């Protein structure tokens, strides 16, 4: 939500950008009424749409307003205008304490007055029952007149001033731990959530041991952070340095500060103060920052006299420092070697975010892979692989080593989905371009192993076998990891409509998989085998994906990640499930939990809704925004009626995790629910007169074709059912035929989709229009009914073609350089133009003439490029070709970061 200079938010005028924070943007502003400079902290759009976060934002603002102290940056108020909410704060000029320390250690006589003012600020806050929880040099400003200002009480937590502890309930929003400390408060400006775990070092280095362990924080956590800041001022170094977050947190929990680094001229009283502030046991730590303030007000005592060391004395500190470094290194290495599951190391949590300019892939795309699994941790627990989406809608796999600070793109994985690891963590499998592929991490191009036109996950065994789901309606297939001919490894049982998302057990022979049924109640998890097609039922319902580690089966129920003891030898549960994490993201229906676990005690998951609300936006032919249709929502499948007075969309019911068809009255901008069956309802097609709507429904398992009157009155009529998915595409202008896409269970990417015609009278026996060796995507009848435009991959990429109806005896290519496969094209009302979406999201208009016996294709010209949502059937155009209704991404769509838990199984409860 970047604001330009001159933009006004109420009486406040934006002057210039100051910086981007993890939870918003900060601008220099001017109060035009009181003629003073201010800081404007913009509340992110994602929070503005969340009533709970808005309420928390309001409470925190009220709490901060109560802190009237010369060493605390003041809050002036809240302002809202044109949907933008801003926190108006005192503009503090000067450098940060972090900037000053970057130039070297601060002399004692300069450091102690700074520390005294910081202590006074904390004391004032604690007296009001407010805990800062993110005190660090970057949040402390040094004005030129010597005044110190503490900023960013955005993580402040209201608390009883006399209380020492807070709730132990993990669902209590006041509980602080590493996994939520950067996400609870809308007013924080730390950039950790934007730039990933590397910047999180700036917070992790000042976290108290109890915070690092995920335990409740109180004012003694602020005292710990105060001690860290004072130590850093005096030494110019962090108390607990580390190359990454996990090493830093390991030091916080296990290591002692290098007290020898404190300058010899430091008074003994200050040395004692540092030791009391940095006690790992909060019961032994200084209990009140006011005591620190008193200590700093006292005249400093004389520094301890240290005799000049002998040669041996000079060697010993160096040797001790070296030994300490080695011990710390061994501890960090042990942390990443992830010893046995029975180890007593406590869990450590931290965030990993998408790289700048990228977003973690979510449900909105890619359309060919419904609910792809976007993240996975390597078996050795050292590396995360995740799919991210760029601002222009491109998908790429990124790798993030937990021992480094930066993620890197994995070249050759454009358009990838559902990555999965080789057992030795040396290679990665994934799906792209309708293929199953693998790529070595040591370098080299990806290798295609098999066709997978509509994937639903894969797993790689210790025996060098990959089991994968090539389509949504197929059994699982097996193929050697070196490549070969896939063969079925599972067989359908009663009620099965597809086998998906395999996960191998440690023996490398057995695997869990999801057997999809007709309804959410008919979802089952089985154990299959490479040695036979026998299977063992494990559980029903719940999540559509599971994971196995440390003798436990992990799965998501609603949004809670559960672990249940499981005997891998007897293939049976041995205990009851217990919660591991809350608010885990789920995608699609049946719900797929976004989590992964390694064999070495590393768990990663993503929180949040998992869906991106989009906007149905009107544009003219130049790309000028004209307005929106309805509120933002989880939209797919945009379809205008013939007269453009009505629109149909499918919307996700987040509570039930299913989709239904909704109809818009375009003129009145009113939205009405159209289907109510508990099964998924997807793509809609209007009859020529707008009186009926054909749509796809999964109420019996596979997607079948139904029709219903547009008023919603009367019963729905089943048009066509069989064991394959069918997607309605277009209604002929005379109302006699329905064009649809048949999505077969074939494992060949070239024959995944075919176009069929369903007569709506007589025997209603479908016949093929475009089928054979290639994959044909949705099509559309021309306004005169003589032609059908459709998409095919026969050239190796999806292009738009036109063929005569009813027999596709010839064809003419319309697009050049690729046309999108699902929402590829629309005819103008008089049939003289076909508009298609190019791969770079540019809408192209091609002049055509289908009035004669031969079809004529004329010039093509670009119209405009748009921030289109990478969903399915993303746009439509009014019959006159002048207005476009496009499902667009909002300006801010930042996804939740990945939470990483080291040693998640250290405290297993049975």
mmCIF file of C-alpha atoms in Angstrom, residues 33-316:
data_model
loop_
_atom_site.group_PDB
_atom_site.id
_atom_site.type_symbol
_atom_site.label_atom_id
_atom_site.label_comp_id
_atom_site.label_asym_id
_atom_site.label_seq_id
_atom_site.Cartn_x
_atom_site.Cartn_y
_atom_site.Cartn_z
ATOM 1 C CA UNK A 33 -3.860 21.524 11.346
ATOM 2 C CA UNK A 34 -1.209 21.851 14.085
ATOM 3 C CA UNK A 35 1.687 22.451 11.673
ATOM 4 C CA UNK A 36 4.014 19.787 13.092
ATOM 5 C CA UNK A 37 5.966 16.860 11.700
ATOM 6 C CA UNK A 38 4.688 13.376 12.608
ATOM 7 C CA UNK A 39 5.361 9.729 11.838
ATOM 8 C CA UNK A 40 2.540 7.833 10.135
ATOM 9 C CA UNK A 41 2.518 4.097 10.617
ATOM 10 C CA UNK A 42 0.119 2.541 8.090
ATOM 11 C CA UNK A 43 -1.920 -0.426 9.223
ATOM 12 C CA UNK A 44 -1.609 -3.235 6.659
ATOM 13 C CA UNK A 45 -4.640 -4.048 4.574
ATOM 14 C CA UNK A 46 -4.704 -7.632 5.878
ATOM 15 C CA UNK A 47 -5.201 -6.281 9.416
ATOM 16 C CA UNK A 48 -7.729 -3.673 8.359
ATOM 17 C CA UNK A 49 -9.994 -6.484 7.159
ATOM 18 C CA UNK A 50 -9.621 -8.493 10.378
ATOM 19 C CA UNK A 51 -11.935 -7.355 13.196
ATOM 20 C CA UNK A 52 -9.876 -9.145 15.840
ATOM 21 C CA UNK A 53 -6.656 -7.481 14.781
ATOM 22 C CA UNK A 54 -8.407 -4.117 14.498
ATOM 23 C CA UNK A 55 -9.698 -4.477 18.039
ATOM 24 C CA UNK A 56 -6.201 -5.424 19.244
ATOM 25 C CA UNK A 57 -4.761 -2.478 17.312
ATOM 26 C CA UNK A 58 -7.225 -0.155 19.038
ATOM 27 C CA UNK A 59 -6.439 -1.585 22.482
ATOM 28 C CA UNK A 60 -2.702 -1.271 21.954
ATOM 29 C CA UNK A 61 -3.047 2.278 20.696
ATOM 30 C CA UNK A 62 -5.025 3.168 23.801
ATOM 31 C CA UNK A 63 -2.391 1.510 25.979
ATOM 32 C CA UNK A 64 0.453 3.360 24.275
ATOM 33 C CA UNK A 65 -1.406 6.643 24.619
ATOM 34 C CA UNK A 66 -1.273 6.189 28.381
ATOM 35 C CA UNK A 67 2.552 6.227 28.311
ATOM 36 C CA UNK A 68 3.264 9.932 28.766
ATOM 37 C CA UNK A 69 6.999 9.922 29.391
ATOM 38 C CA UNK A 70 9.880 11.961 27.942
ATOM 39 C CA UNK A 71 11.807 8.807 27.025
ATOM 40 C CA UNK A 72 8.941 7.118 25.174
ATOM 41 C CA UNK A 73 7.909 8.169 21.673
ATOM 42 C CA UNK A 74 4.427 9.610 22.017
ATOM 43 C CA UNK A 75 1.352 8.455 20.150
ATOM 44 C CA UNK A 76 -0.904 11.247 18.927
ATOM 45 C CA UNK A 77 -3.882 9.288 17.685
ATOM 46 C CA UNK A 78 -5.488 7.072 15.069
ATOM 47 C CA UNK A 79 -6.621 8.335 11.698
ATOM 48 C CA UNK A 80 -8.646 6.730 8.914
ATOM 49 C CA UNK A 81 -9.454 7.943 5.417
ATOM 50 C CA UNK A 82 -10.401 6.159 2.198
ATOM 51 C CA UNK A 83 -9.887 2.774 3.782
ATOM 52 C CA UNK A 84 -6.360 3.614 5.010
ATOM 53 C CA UNK A 85 -5.742 3.417 8.759
ATOM 54 C CA UNK A 86 -2.743 5.126 10.293
ATOM 55 C CA UNK A 87 -1.181 5.352 13.719
ATOM 56 C CA UNK A 88 0.010 8.934 14.209
ATOM 57 C CA UNK A 89 3.157 9.100 16.314
ATOM 58 C CA UNK A 90 5.839 11.472 17.452
ATOM 59 C CA UNK A 91 8.525 11.856 14.792
ATOM 60 C CA UNK A 92 11.850 11.233 16.533
ATOM 61 C CA UNK A 93 14.882 12.561 14.699
ATOM 62 C CA UNK A 94 18.355 11.133 15.196
ATOM 63 C CA UNK A 95 20.196 7.869 14.791
ATOM 64 C CA UNK A 96 19.251 4.609 16.418
ATOM 65 C CA UNK A 97 21.332 3.051 19.130
ATOM 66 C CA UNK A 98 22.032 0.213 16.668
ATOM 67 C CA UNK A 99 23.576 2.741 14.264
ATOM 68 C CA UNK A 100 25.740 4.123 17.062
ATOM 69 C CA UNK A 101 26.923 0.675 18.192
ATOM 70 C CA UNK A 102 27.754 -0.203 14.594
ATOM 71 C CA UNK A 103 30.583 2.347 14.841
ATOM 72 C CA UNK A 104 32.037 0.572 17.882
ATOM 73 C CA UNK A 105 31.640 0.139 21.617
ATOM 74 C CA UNK A 106 30.320 3.172 23.522
ATOM 75 C CA UNK A 107 32.545 4.508 26.313
ATOM 76 C CA UNK A 108 31.230 3.808 29.786
ATOM 77 C CA UNK A 109 30.618 7.462 30.629
ATOM 78 C CA UNK A 110 28.420 7.789 27.503
ATOM 79 C CA UNK A 111 26.713 4.407 27.737
ATOM 80 C CA UNK A 112 25.453 4.688 31.305
ATOM 81 C CA UNK A 113 23.330 7.851 30.754
ATOM 82 C CA UNK A 114 21.744 6.210 27.732
ATOM 83 C CA UNK A 115 21.008 3.061 29.737
ATOM 84 C CA UNK A 116 19.515 5.144 32.570
ATOM 85 C CA UNK A 117 17.002 6.793 30.221
ATOM 86 C CA UNK A 118 16.066 3.429 28.690
ATOM 87 C CA UNK A 119 15.510 2.073 32.204
ATOM 88 C CA UNK A 120 13.314 5.057 33.043
ATOM 89 C CA UNK A 121 11.191 4.414 29.931
ATOM 90 C CA UNK A 122 10.742 0.740 30.799
ATOM 91 C CA UNK A 123 9.960 1.581 34.424
ATOM 92 C CA UNK A 124 7.201 3.967 33.349
ATOM 93 C CA UNK A 125 5.717 1.331 31.046
ATOM 94 C CA UNK A 126 5.909 -1.426 33.644
ATOM 95 C CA UNK A 127 4.134 0.793 36.166
ATOM 96 C CA UNK A 128 1.230 0.968 33.699
ATOM 97 C CA UNK A 129 1.243 -2.814 33.317
ATOM 98 C CA UNK A 130 2.785 -2.634 29.832
ATOM 99 C CA UNK A 131 5.654 -4.895 28.779
ATOM 100 C CA UNK A 132 7.678 -3.922 25.706
ATOM 101 C CA UNK A 133 8.812 -7.441 24.630
ATOM 102 C CA UNK A 134 10.953 -6.232 21.709
ATOM 103 C CA UNK A 135 13.550 -3.974 23.281
ATOM 104 C CA UNK A 136 16.707 -3.804 21.161
ATOM 105 C CA UNK A 137 19.118 -1.117 19.904
ATOM 106 C CA UNK A 138 17.137 -0.668 16.678
ATOM 107 C CA UNK A 139 14.133 0.425 18.775
ATOM 108 C CA UNK A 140 16.044 3.070 20.707
ATOM 109 C CA UNK A 141 16.591 6.543 19.196
ATOM 110 C CA UNK A 142 19.308 8.998 20.227
ATOM 111 C CA UNK A 143 18.334 12.635 19.695
ATOM 112 C CA UNK A 144 20.999 15.267 19.139
ATOM 113 C CA UNK A 145 20.134 16.952 22.468
ATOM 114 C CA UNK A 146 21.010 13.748 24.358
ATOM 115 C CA UNK A 147 17.433 12.603 24.914
ATOM 116 C CA UNK A 148 16.831 8.890 24.459
ATOM 117 C CA UNK A 149 13.502 7.712 23.056
ATOM 118 C CA UNK A 150 12.290 4.112 23.228
ATOM 119 C CA UNK A 151 10.178 3.217 20.188
ATOM 120 C CA UNK A 152 8.021 0.355 19.035
ATOM 121 C CA UNK A 153 5.908 -0.580 21.963
ATOM 122 C CA UNK A 154 3.981 -2.373 19.190
ATOM 123 C CA UNK A 155 4.674 -5.700 20.867
ATOM 124 C CA UNK A 156 3.612 -4.235 24.171
ATOM 125 C CA UNK A 157 1.426 -6.507 26.230
ATOM 126 C CA UNK A 158 -1.062 -5.237 28.774
ATOM 127 C CA UNK A 159 -0.549 -6.986 32.075
ATOM 128 C CA UNK A 160 -1.323 -6.625 35.730
ATOM 129 C CA UNK A 161 1.453 -4.311 36.972
ATOM 130 C CA UNK A 162 1.871 -6.431 40.067
ATOM 131 C CA UNK A 163 1.785 -9.791 38.280
ATOM 132 C CA UNK A 164 4.892 -11.775 37.501
ATOM 133 C CA UNK A 165 3.354 -14.258 35.092
ATOM 134 C CA UNK A 166 0.694 -14.395 32.429
ATOM 135 C CA UNK A 167 -1.531 -17.038 30.961
ATOM 136 C CA UNK A 168 -0.095 -20.409 30.073
ATOM 137 C CA UNK A 169 -2.877 -20.958 27.548
ATOM 138 C CA UNK A 170 -1.245 -21.180 24.078
ATOM 139 C CA UNK A 171 -4.394 -19.689 22.579
ATOM 140 C CA UNK A 172 -4.144 -16.625 24.810
ATOM 141 C CA UNK A 173 -3.101 -13.721 22.556
ATOM 142 C CA UNK A 174 -1.048 -12.310 25.435
ATOM 143 C CA UNK A 175 1.283 -15.299 25.541
ATOM 144 C CA UNK A 176 4.659 -14.517 23.989
ATOM 145 C CA UNK A 177 6.949 -16.959 22.240
ATOM 146 C CA UNK A 178 9.249 -16.964 19.284
ATOM 147 C CA UNK A 179 6.546 -18.206 16.940
ATOM 148 C CA UNK A 180 4.132 -15.370 17.670
ATOM 149 C CA UNK A 181 6.274 -12.572 19.044
ATOM 150 C CA UNK A 182 6.512 -10.868 15.648
ATOM 151 C CA UNK A 183 2.924 -11.339 14.534
ATOM 152 C CA UNK A 184 0.698 -10.401 17.442
ATOM 153 C CA UNK A 185 0.696 -6.644 17.257
ATOM 154 C CA UNK A 186 -0.206 -4.477 14.298
ATOM 155 C CA UNK A 187 1.964 -1.608 15.468
ATOM 156 C CA UNK A 188 5.364 -3.284 15.229
ATOM 157 C CA UNK A 189 7.756 -1.978 12.596
ATOM 158 C CA UNK A 190 10.422 -4.659 12.831
ATOM 159 C CA UNK A 191 11.117 -5.898 9.291
ATOM 160 C CA UNK A 192 11.506 -9.512 10.365
ATOM 161 C CA UNK A 193 8.324 -10.686 8.731
ATOM 162 C CA UNK A 194 9.294 -9.135 5.440
ATOM 163 C CA UNK A 195 12.885 -10.124 5.046
ATOM 164 C CA UNK A 196 12.888 -13.475 6.714
ATOM 165 C CA UNK A 197 14.747 -15.188 9.439
ATOM 166 C CA UNK A 198 17.985 -13.318 8.815
ATOM 167 C CA UNK A 199 16.522 -10.078 10.096
ATOM 168 C CA UNK A 200 14.857 -11.986 12.905
ATOM 169 C CA UNK A 201 18.354 -12.147 14.372
ATOM 170 C CA UNK A 202 17.749 -8.551 15.417
ATOM 171 C CA UNK A 203 14.982 -9.760 17.682
ATOM 172 C CA UNK A 204 16.179 -13.246 18.598
ATOM 173 C CA UNK A 205 19.444 -11.878 20.009
ATOM 174 C CA UNK A 206 17.501 -9.998 22.700
ATOM 175 C CA UNK A 207 14.908 -12.617 23.574
ATOM 176 C CA UNK A 208 14.956 -13.999 27.063
ATOM 177 C CA UNK A 209 15.440 -17.763 27.505
ATOM 178 C CA UNK A 210 11.805 -18.162 28.478
ATOM 179 C CA UNK A 211 10.688 -16.411 25.285
ATOM 180 C CA UNK A 212 13.038 -18.556 23.201
ATOM 181 C CA UNK A 213 11.465 -21.652 24.747
ATOM 182 C CA UNK A 214 7.966 -20.441 23.925
ATOM 183 C CA UNK A 215 7.050 -19.774 27.555
ATOM 184 C CA UNK A 216 5.118 -16.810 28.976
ATOM 185 C CA UNK A 217 6.944 -13.502 29.157
ATOM 186 C CA UNK A 218 6.640 -10.869 31.871
ATOM 187 C CA UNK A 219 8.539 -7.703 32.755
ATOM 188 C CA UNK A 220 11.639 -9.760 33.583
ATOM 189 C CA UNK A 221 11.926 -10.501 29.842
ATOM 190 C CA UNK A 222 12.297 -6.745 29.316
ATOM 191 C CA UNK A 223 14.994 -6.714 32.000
ATOM 192 C CA UNK A 224 16.874 -9.467 30.132
ATOM 193 C CA UNK A 225 16.664 -7.436 26.913
ATOM 194 C CA UNK A 226 17.831 -4.346 28.813
ATOM 195 C CA UNK A 227 20.868 -6.295 29.973
ATOM 196 C CA UNK A 228 21.579 -7.394 26.388
ATOM 197 C CA UNK A 229 21.401 -3.780 25.203
ATOM 198 C CA UNK A 230 23.676 -2.514 27.984
ATOM 199 C CA UNK A 231 26.210 -5.296 27.308
ATOM 200 C CA UNK A 232 26.200 -4.457 23.596
ATOM 201 C CA UNK A 233 26.729 -0.761 24.250
ATOM 202 C CA UNK A 234 29.751 -1.483 26.446
ATOM 203 C CA UNK A 235 31.348 -4.171 24.257
ATOM 204 C CA UNK A 236 30.146 -3.319 20.750
ATOM 205 C CA UNK A 237 29.107 -6.965 20.390
ATOM 206 C CA UNK A 238 25.939 -8.920 20.903
ATOM 207 C CA UNK A 239 25.755 -11.072 24.001
ATOM 208 C CA UNK A 240 24.838 -14.138 21.963
ATOM 209 C CA UNK A 241 26.170 -13.881 18.417
ATOM 210 C CA UNK A 242 25.216 -16.432 15.811
ATOM 211 C CA UNK A 243 25.204 -17.010 12.085
ATOM 212 C CA UNK A 244 21.516 -17.845 12.113
ATOM 213 C CA UNK A 245 18.506 -17.671 14.359
ATOM 214 C CA UNK A 246 18.754 -21.208 15.658
ATOM 215 C CA UNK A 247 22.384 -20.736 16.699
ATOM 216 C CA UNK A 248 21.510 -17.444 18.356
ATOM 217 C CA UNK A 249 18.605 -18.957 20.264
ATOM 218 C CA UNK A 250 20.719 -21.939 21.241
ATOM 219 C CA UNK A 251 23.195 -19.494 22.765
ATOM 220 C CA UNK A 252 20.412 -17.653 24.585
ATOM 221 C CA UNK A 253 19.246 -20.921 26.135
ATOM 222 C CA UNK A 254 22.562 -22.688 26.772
ATOM 223 C CA UNK A 255 25.565 -20.320 26.658
ATOM 224 C CA UNK A 256 26.931 -17.774 29.113
ATOM 225 C CA UNK A 257 27.918 -14.262 28.030
ATOM 226 C CA UNK A 258 31.587 -13.636 27.354
ATOM 227 C CA UNK A 259 32.095 -11.582 30.504
ATOM 228 C CA UNK A 260 35.743 -11.049 29.637
ATOM 229 C CA UNK A 261 34.642 -8.803 26.766
ATOM 230 C CA UNK A 262 33.250 -6.183 29.170
ATOM 231 C CA UNK A 263 35.798 -3.314 29.320
ATOM 232 C CA UNK A 264 38.067 -3.321 32.345
ATOM 233 C CA UNK A 265 37.048 0.267 33.173
ATOM 234 C CA UNK A 266 33.432 -0.797 33.722
ATOM 235 C CA UNK A 267 32.472 -0.174 37.378
ATOM 236 C CA UNK A 268 31.971 -3.279 39.500
ATOM 237 C CA UNK A 269 28.378 -2.240 40.251
ATOM 238 C CA UNK A 270 27.573 -2.196 36.538
ATOM 239 C CA UNK A 271 29.196 -5.593 36.090
ATOM 240 C CA UNK A 272 26.968 -6.917 38.890
ATOM 241 C CA UNK A 273 23.946 -5.273 37.262
ATOM 242 C CA UNK A 274 24.713 -6.970 33.952
ATOM 243 C CA UNK A 275 25.016 -10.371 35.615
ATOM 244 C CA UNK A 276 21.720 -9.896 37.460
ATOM 245 C CA UNK A 277 19.921 -8.808 34.280
ATOM 246 C CA UNK A 278 21.266 -11.754 32.290
ATOM 247 C CA UNK A 279 20.369 -14.574 34.685
ATOM 248 C CA UNK A 280 18.772 -17.329 32.595
ATOM 249 C CA UNK A 281 16.431 -18.325 35.413
ATOM 250 C CA UNK A 282 13.900 -15.476 35.642
ATOM 251 C CA UNK A 283 13.483 -16.189 39.367
ATOM 252 C CA UNK A 284 17.123 -15.227 39.913
ATOM 253 C CA UNK A 285 16.998 -12.274 37.529
ATOM 254 C CA UNK A 286 16.626 -8.653 38.613
ATOM 255 C CA UNK A 287 12.917 -8.309 39.350
ATOM 256 C CA UNK A 288 12.349 -4.633 38.691
ATOM 257 C CA UNK A 289 13.924 -2.330 36.159
ATOM 258 C CA UNK A 290 13.555 0.466 38.710
ATOM 259 C CA UNK A 291 16.363 -1.193 40.635
ATOM 260 C CA UNK A 292 18.512 -0.941 37.522
ATOM 261 C CA UNK A 293 17.628 2.723 37.216
ATOM 262 C CA UNK A 294 18.677 3.310 40.838
ATOM 263 C CA UNK A 295 21.958 1.479 40.248
ATOM 264 C CA UNK A 296 22.657 3.654 37.227
ATOM 265 C CA UNK A 297 21.859 6.836 39.181
ATOM 266 C CA UNK A 298 24.404 6.027 41.883
ATOM 267 C CA UNK A 299 27.888 7.487 41.425
ATOM 268 C CA UNK A 300 29.922 4.793 39.726
ATOM 269 C CA UNK A 301 32.340 2.971 41.929
ATOM 270 C CA UNK A 302 35.949 2.560 40.905
ATOM 271 C CA UNK A 303 36.659 -0.109 38.331
ATOM 272 C CA UNK A 304 38.402 -3.213 39.516
ATOM 273 C CA UNK A 305 42.189 -3.040 39.189
ATOM 274 C CA UNK A 306 43.429 -5.776 36.909
ATOM 275 C CA UNK A 307 47.143 -6.526 37.054
ATOM 276 C CA UNK A 308 49.003 -6.548 33.797
ATOM 277 C CA UNK A 309 48.943 -10.135 32.626
ATOM 278 C CA UNK A 310 52.004 -12.214 32.011
ATOM 279 C CA UNK A 311 52.581 -13.859 28.630
ATOM 280 C CA UNK A 312 50.752 -16.904 29.964
ATOM 281 C CA UNK A 313 48.003 -14.626 31.264
ATOM 282 C CA UNK A 314 47.576 -13.158 27.825
ATOM 283 C CA UNK A 315 47.301 -16.583 26.242
ATOM 284 C CA UNK A 316 44.747 -17.913 28.717
#
